[in-house]
Tab-separated table of C-alpha atoms in Angstrom:
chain	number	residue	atom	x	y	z
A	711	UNK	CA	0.000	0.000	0.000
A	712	UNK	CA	2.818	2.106	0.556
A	713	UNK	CA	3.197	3.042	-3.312
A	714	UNK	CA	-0.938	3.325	-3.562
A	715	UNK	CA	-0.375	5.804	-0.705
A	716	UNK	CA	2.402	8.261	-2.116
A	717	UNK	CA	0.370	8.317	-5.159
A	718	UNK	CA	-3.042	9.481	-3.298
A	719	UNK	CA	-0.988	11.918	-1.135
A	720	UNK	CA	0.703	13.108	-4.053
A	721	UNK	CA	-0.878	12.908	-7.158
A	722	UNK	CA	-4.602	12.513	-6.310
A	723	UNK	CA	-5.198	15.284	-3.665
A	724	UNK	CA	-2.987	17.625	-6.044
A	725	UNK	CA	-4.015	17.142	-9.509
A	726	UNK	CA	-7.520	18.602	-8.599
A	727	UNK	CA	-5.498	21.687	-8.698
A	728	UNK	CA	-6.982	22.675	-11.437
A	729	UNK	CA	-9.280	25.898	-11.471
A	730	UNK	CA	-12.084	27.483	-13.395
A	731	UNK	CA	-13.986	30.102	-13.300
A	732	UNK	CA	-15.826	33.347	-15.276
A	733	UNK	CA	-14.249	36.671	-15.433
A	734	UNK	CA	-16.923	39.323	-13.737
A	735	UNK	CA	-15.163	42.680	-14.696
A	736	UNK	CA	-18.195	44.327	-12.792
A	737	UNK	CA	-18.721	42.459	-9.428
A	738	UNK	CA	-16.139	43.583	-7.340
A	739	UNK	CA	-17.202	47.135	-5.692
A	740	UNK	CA	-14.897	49.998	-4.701
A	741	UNK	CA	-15.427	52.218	-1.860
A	742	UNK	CA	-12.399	54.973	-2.210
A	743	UNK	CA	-9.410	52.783	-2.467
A	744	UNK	CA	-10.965	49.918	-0.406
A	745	UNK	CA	-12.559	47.100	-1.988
A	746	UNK	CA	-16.353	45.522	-0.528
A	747	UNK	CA	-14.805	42.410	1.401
A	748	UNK	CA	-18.327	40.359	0.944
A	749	UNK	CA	-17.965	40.967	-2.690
A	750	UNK	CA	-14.874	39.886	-3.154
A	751	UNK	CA	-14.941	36.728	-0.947
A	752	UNK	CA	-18.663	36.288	-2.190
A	753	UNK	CA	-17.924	36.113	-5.762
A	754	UNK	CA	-14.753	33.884	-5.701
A	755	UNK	CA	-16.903	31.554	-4.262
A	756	UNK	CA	-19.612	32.200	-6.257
A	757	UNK	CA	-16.948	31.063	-9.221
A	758	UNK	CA	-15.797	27.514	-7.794
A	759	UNK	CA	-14.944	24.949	-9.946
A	760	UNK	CA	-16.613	22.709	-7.641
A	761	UNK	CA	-19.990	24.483	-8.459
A	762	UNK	CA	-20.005	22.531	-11.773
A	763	UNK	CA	-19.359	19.129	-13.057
A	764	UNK	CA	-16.291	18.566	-15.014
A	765	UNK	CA	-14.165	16.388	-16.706
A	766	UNK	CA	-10.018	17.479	-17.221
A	767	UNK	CA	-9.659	14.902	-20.104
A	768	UNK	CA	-5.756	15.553	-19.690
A	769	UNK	CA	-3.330	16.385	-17.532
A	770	UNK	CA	0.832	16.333	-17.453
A	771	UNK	CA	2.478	15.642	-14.283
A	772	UNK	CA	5.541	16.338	-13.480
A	773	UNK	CA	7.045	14.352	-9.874
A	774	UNK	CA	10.245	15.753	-7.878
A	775	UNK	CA	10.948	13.655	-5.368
A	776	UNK	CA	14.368	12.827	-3.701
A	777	UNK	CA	16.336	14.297	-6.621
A	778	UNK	CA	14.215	12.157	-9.129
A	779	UNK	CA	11.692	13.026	-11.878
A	780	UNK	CA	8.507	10.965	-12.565
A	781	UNK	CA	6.226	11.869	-15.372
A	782	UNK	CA	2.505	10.778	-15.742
A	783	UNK	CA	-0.492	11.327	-17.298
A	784	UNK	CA	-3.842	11.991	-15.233
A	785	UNK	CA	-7.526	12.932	-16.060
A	786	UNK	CA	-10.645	13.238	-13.668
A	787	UNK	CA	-13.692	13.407	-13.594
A	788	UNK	CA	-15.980	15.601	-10.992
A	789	UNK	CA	-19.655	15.894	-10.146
A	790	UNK	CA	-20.655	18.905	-7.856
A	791	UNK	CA	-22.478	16.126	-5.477
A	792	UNK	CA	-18.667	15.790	-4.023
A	793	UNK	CA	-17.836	12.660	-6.369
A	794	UNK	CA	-14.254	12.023	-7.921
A	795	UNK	CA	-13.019	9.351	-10.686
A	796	UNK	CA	-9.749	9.931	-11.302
A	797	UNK	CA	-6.592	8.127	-13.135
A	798	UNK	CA	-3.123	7.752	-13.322
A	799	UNK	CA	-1.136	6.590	-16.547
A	800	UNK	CA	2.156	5.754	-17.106
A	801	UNK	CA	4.166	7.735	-19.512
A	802	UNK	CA	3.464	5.174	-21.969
A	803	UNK	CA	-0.143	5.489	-21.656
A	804	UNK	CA	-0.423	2.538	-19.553
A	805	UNK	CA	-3.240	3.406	-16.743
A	806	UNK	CA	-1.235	2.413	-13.174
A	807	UNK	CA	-4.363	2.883	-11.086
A	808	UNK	CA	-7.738	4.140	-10.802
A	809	UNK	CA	-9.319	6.378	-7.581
A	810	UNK	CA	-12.926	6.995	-6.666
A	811	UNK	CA	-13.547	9.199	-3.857
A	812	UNK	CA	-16.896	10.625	-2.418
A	813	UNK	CA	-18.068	11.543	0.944
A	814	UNK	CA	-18.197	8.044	2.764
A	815	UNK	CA	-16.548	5.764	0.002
A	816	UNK	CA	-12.844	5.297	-0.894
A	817	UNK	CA	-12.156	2.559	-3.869
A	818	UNK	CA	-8.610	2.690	-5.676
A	819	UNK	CA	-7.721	-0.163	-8.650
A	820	UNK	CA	-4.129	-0.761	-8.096
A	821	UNK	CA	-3.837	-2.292	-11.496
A	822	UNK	CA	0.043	-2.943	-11.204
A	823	UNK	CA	-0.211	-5.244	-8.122
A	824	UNK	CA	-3.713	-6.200	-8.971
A	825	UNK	CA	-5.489	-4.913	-5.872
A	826	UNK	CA	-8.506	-3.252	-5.007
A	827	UNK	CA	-8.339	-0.969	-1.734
A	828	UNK	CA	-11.761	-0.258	-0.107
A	829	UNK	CA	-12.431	2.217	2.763
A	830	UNK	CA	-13.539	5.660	3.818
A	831	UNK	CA	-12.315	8.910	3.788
A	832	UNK	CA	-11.591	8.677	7.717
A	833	UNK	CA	-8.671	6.709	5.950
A	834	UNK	CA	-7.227	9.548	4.282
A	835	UNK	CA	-7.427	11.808	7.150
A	836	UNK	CA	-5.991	9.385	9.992
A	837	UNK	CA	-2.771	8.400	7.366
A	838	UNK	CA	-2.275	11.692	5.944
A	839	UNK	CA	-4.591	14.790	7.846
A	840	UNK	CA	-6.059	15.602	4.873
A	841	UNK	CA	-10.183	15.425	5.020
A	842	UNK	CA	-12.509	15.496	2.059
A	843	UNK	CA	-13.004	19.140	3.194
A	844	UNK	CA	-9.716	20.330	2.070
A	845	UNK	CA	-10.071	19.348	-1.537
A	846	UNK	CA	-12.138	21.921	-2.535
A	847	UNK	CA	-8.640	24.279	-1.833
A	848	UNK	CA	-6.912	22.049	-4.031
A	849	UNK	CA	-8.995	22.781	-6.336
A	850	UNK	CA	-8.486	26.680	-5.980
A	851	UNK	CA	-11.714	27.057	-4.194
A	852	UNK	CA	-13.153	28.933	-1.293
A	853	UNK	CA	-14.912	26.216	0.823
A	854	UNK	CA	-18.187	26.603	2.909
A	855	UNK	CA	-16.587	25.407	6.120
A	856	UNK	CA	-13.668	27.867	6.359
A	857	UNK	CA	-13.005	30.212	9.393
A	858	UNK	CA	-11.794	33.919	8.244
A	859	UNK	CA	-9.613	34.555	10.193
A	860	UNK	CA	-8.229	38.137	8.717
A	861	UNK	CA	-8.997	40.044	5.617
A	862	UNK	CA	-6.823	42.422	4.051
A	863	UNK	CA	-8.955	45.944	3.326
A	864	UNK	CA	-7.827	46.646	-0.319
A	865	UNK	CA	-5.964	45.094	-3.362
A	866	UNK	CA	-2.028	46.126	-3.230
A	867	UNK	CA	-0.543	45.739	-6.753
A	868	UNK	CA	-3.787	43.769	-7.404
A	869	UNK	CA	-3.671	41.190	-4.876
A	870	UNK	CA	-4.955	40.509	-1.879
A	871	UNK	CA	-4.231	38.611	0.782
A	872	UNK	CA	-6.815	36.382	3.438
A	873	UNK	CA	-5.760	33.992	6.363
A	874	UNK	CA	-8.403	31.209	7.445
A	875	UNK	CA	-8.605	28.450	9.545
A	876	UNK	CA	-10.200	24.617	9.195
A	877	UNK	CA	-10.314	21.770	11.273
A	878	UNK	CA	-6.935	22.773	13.187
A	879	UNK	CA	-5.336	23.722	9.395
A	880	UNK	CA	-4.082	27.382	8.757
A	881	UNK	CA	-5.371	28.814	5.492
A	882	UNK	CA	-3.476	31.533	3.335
A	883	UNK	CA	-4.474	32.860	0.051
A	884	UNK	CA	-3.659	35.729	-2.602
A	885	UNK	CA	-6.254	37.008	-4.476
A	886	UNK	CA	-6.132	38.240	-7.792
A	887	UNK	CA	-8.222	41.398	-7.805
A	888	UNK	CA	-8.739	41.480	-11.518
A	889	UNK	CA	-8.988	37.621	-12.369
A	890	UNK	CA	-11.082	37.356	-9.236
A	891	UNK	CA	-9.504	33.899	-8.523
A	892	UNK	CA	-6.563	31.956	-6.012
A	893	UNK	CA	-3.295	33.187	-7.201
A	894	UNK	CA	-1.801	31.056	-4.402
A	895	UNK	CA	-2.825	28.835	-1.348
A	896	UNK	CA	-0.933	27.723	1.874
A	897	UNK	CA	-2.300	25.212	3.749
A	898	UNK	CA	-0.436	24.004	7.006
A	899	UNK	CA	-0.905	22.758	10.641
A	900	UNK	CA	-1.401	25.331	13.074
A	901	UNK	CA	2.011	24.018	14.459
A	902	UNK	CA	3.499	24.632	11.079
A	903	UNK	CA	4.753	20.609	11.736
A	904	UNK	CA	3.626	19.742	7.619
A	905	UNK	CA	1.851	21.602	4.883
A	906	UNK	CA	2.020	22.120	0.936
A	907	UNK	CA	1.869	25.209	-1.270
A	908	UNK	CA	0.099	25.558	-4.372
A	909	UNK	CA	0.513	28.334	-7.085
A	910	UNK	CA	-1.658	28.794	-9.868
A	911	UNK	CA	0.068	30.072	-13.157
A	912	UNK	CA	-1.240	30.187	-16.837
A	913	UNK	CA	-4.513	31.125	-16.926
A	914	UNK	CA	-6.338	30.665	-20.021
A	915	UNK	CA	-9.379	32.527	-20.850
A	916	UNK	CA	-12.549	31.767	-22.948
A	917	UNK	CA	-15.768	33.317	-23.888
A	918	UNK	CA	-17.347	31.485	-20.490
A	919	UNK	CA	-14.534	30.173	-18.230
A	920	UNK	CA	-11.036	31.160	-17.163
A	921	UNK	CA	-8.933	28.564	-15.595
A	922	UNK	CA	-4.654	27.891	-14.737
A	923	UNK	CA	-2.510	25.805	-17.120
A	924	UNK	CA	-0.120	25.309	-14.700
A	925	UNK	CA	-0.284	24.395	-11.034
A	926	UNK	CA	2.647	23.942	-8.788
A	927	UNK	CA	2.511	22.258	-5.844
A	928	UNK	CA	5.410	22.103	-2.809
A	929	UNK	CA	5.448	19.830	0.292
A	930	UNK	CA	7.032	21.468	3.010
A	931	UNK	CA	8.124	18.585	4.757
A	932	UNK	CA	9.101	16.025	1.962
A	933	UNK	CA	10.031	18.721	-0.393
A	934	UNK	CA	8.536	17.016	-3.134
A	935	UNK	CA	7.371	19.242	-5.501
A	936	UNK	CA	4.504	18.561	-8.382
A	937	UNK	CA	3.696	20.303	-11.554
A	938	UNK	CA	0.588	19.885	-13.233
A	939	UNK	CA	-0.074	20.987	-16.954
A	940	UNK	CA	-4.161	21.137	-18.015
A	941	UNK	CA	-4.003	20.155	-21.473
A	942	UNK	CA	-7.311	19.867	-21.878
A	943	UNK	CA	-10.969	20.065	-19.919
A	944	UNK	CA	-14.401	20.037	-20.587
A	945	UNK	CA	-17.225	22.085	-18.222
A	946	UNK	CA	-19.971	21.901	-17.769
A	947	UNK	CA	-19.419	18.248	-18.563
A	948	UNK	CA	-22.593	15.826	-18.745
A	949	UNK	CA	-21.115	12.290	-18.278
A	950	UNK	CA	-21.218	9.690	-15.359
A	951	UNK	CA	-18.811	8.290	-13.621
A	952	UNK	CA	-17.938	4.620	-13.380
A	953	UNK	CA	-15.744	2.849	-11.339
A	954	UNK	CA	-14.990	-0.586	-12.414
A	955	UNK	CA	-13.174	-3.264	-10.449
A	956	UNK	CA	-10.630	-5.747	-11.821
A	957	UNK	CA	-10.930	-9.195	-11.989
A	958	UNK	CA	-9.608	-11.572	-9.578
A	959	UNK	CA	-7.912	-8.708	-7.734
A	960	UNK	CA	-6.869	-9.400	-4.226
A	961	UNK	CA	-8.979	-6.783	-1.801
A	962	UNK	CA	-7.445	-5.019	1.296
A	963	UNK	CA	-9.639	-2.484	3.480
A	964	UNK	CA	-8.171	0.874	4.265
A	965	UNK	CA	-7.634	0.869	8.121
């Protein structure tokens, strides 16, 4: 389980970095030099990713990881009621292993060793402190169940900068004033004992949507670093997902 593991704590919680959203030249309000806090917060939220189903049909990633380089190929698929398909292929197009994740169900096809882990998220968050909650940041969302703690009171050099707080995690993001989105996203123990940092980079616009190319994500405590390309996504998307189990695989419950 231990290479199953790296790759959920790696790859699976990161490569829903990806993040979308309309450009609303017109919702943010100013005041003088001071910008209307409720609209800003309001209508990055208001933008999620998470607010729509999707479906990023390719991704690049790029490992770093004790001075070696892994590439793979991923793709995932997302509906708003909190469910995730995702997979991981080998360079060569061979897929390594397939994840679904919802609310109370964890199922990953380890198709190299021919297993199939079962569980819950409880799983995740006892081996790794990272609960279903969080993923929503990953994606470059604001989530529902975050604390604000402080609030900067206008853009400087248009950013701006907000510190929260969830279940015992510290929170900090920049704020692009203009794109309206996450620029870039600290999330760490309140100790500061392990956390990652994500920056969002590339964005690409169309006549609906607006979302980052490239995502780069840092582990404080590993160092392992990840870069993650968006080649290519589709949203709204309209499919379903489907989660099939391999034959005669051995099965081993998450604990």
């Amino acid at each position: 389980m231990h290479k199953v593991g790296w790759i959920i704590a790696l790859v699976f919680l990161y490569i829903t970095g990806c993040s979308t959203a309309r450009r609303s030249a017109n919702s943010i309000k100013n005041q003088g030099d001071k910008i209307i806090l409720a609209d800003l917060y309001g209508n990055v939220r208001k933008f999620n990713i998470t607010n729509n189903d999707f479906y990023i049909k390719k991704a690049e990633i790029e490992v770093y990881n004790n001075n070696e380089k892994q590439k793979l190929l991923g793709s995932i698929k997302y509906k708003k009621s909190g469910e995730y398909l995702l997979s991981i292929k080998l360079k060569n197009g061979i897929e390594a292993a397939r994840f679904y994740l919802s609310k109370d169900t964890i199922l990953i096809n380890d198709r190299i060793n021919k297993t199939l882990y079962y569980g819950s998220p409880e799983y995740l968050e006892k081996k790794y402190g990272i609960a279903i909650s969080f993923l929503p940041f990953l994606l470059g969302d604001f989530s529902e169940e975050n604390e604000i703690l402080k609030m900067e009171e206008q853009c400087v050099k248009g950013q701006m900068g907000i510190e929260s707080s969830i279940k015992e995690k510290k929170l900090q993001l920049v704020i692009d004033c203009e794109l309206i989105k996450i620029r870039q996203l600290q999330l760490e123990n309140i100790d500061k004992s392990a956390g990652i940092n994500m920056e969002f980079e590339d964005f690409y616009k169309t006549e609906t949507i607006e979302f980052p190319r490239s995502i780069r994500i840092e582990d404080f405590m590993s160092e392992s670093v990840i870069k993650i390309f968006i080649r290519k996504i589709e949203i709204p998307w309209e499919g379903v997902l489907e989660f099939i189990g391999g034959n005669n695989y051995e099965t081993v419950m998450l604990r």
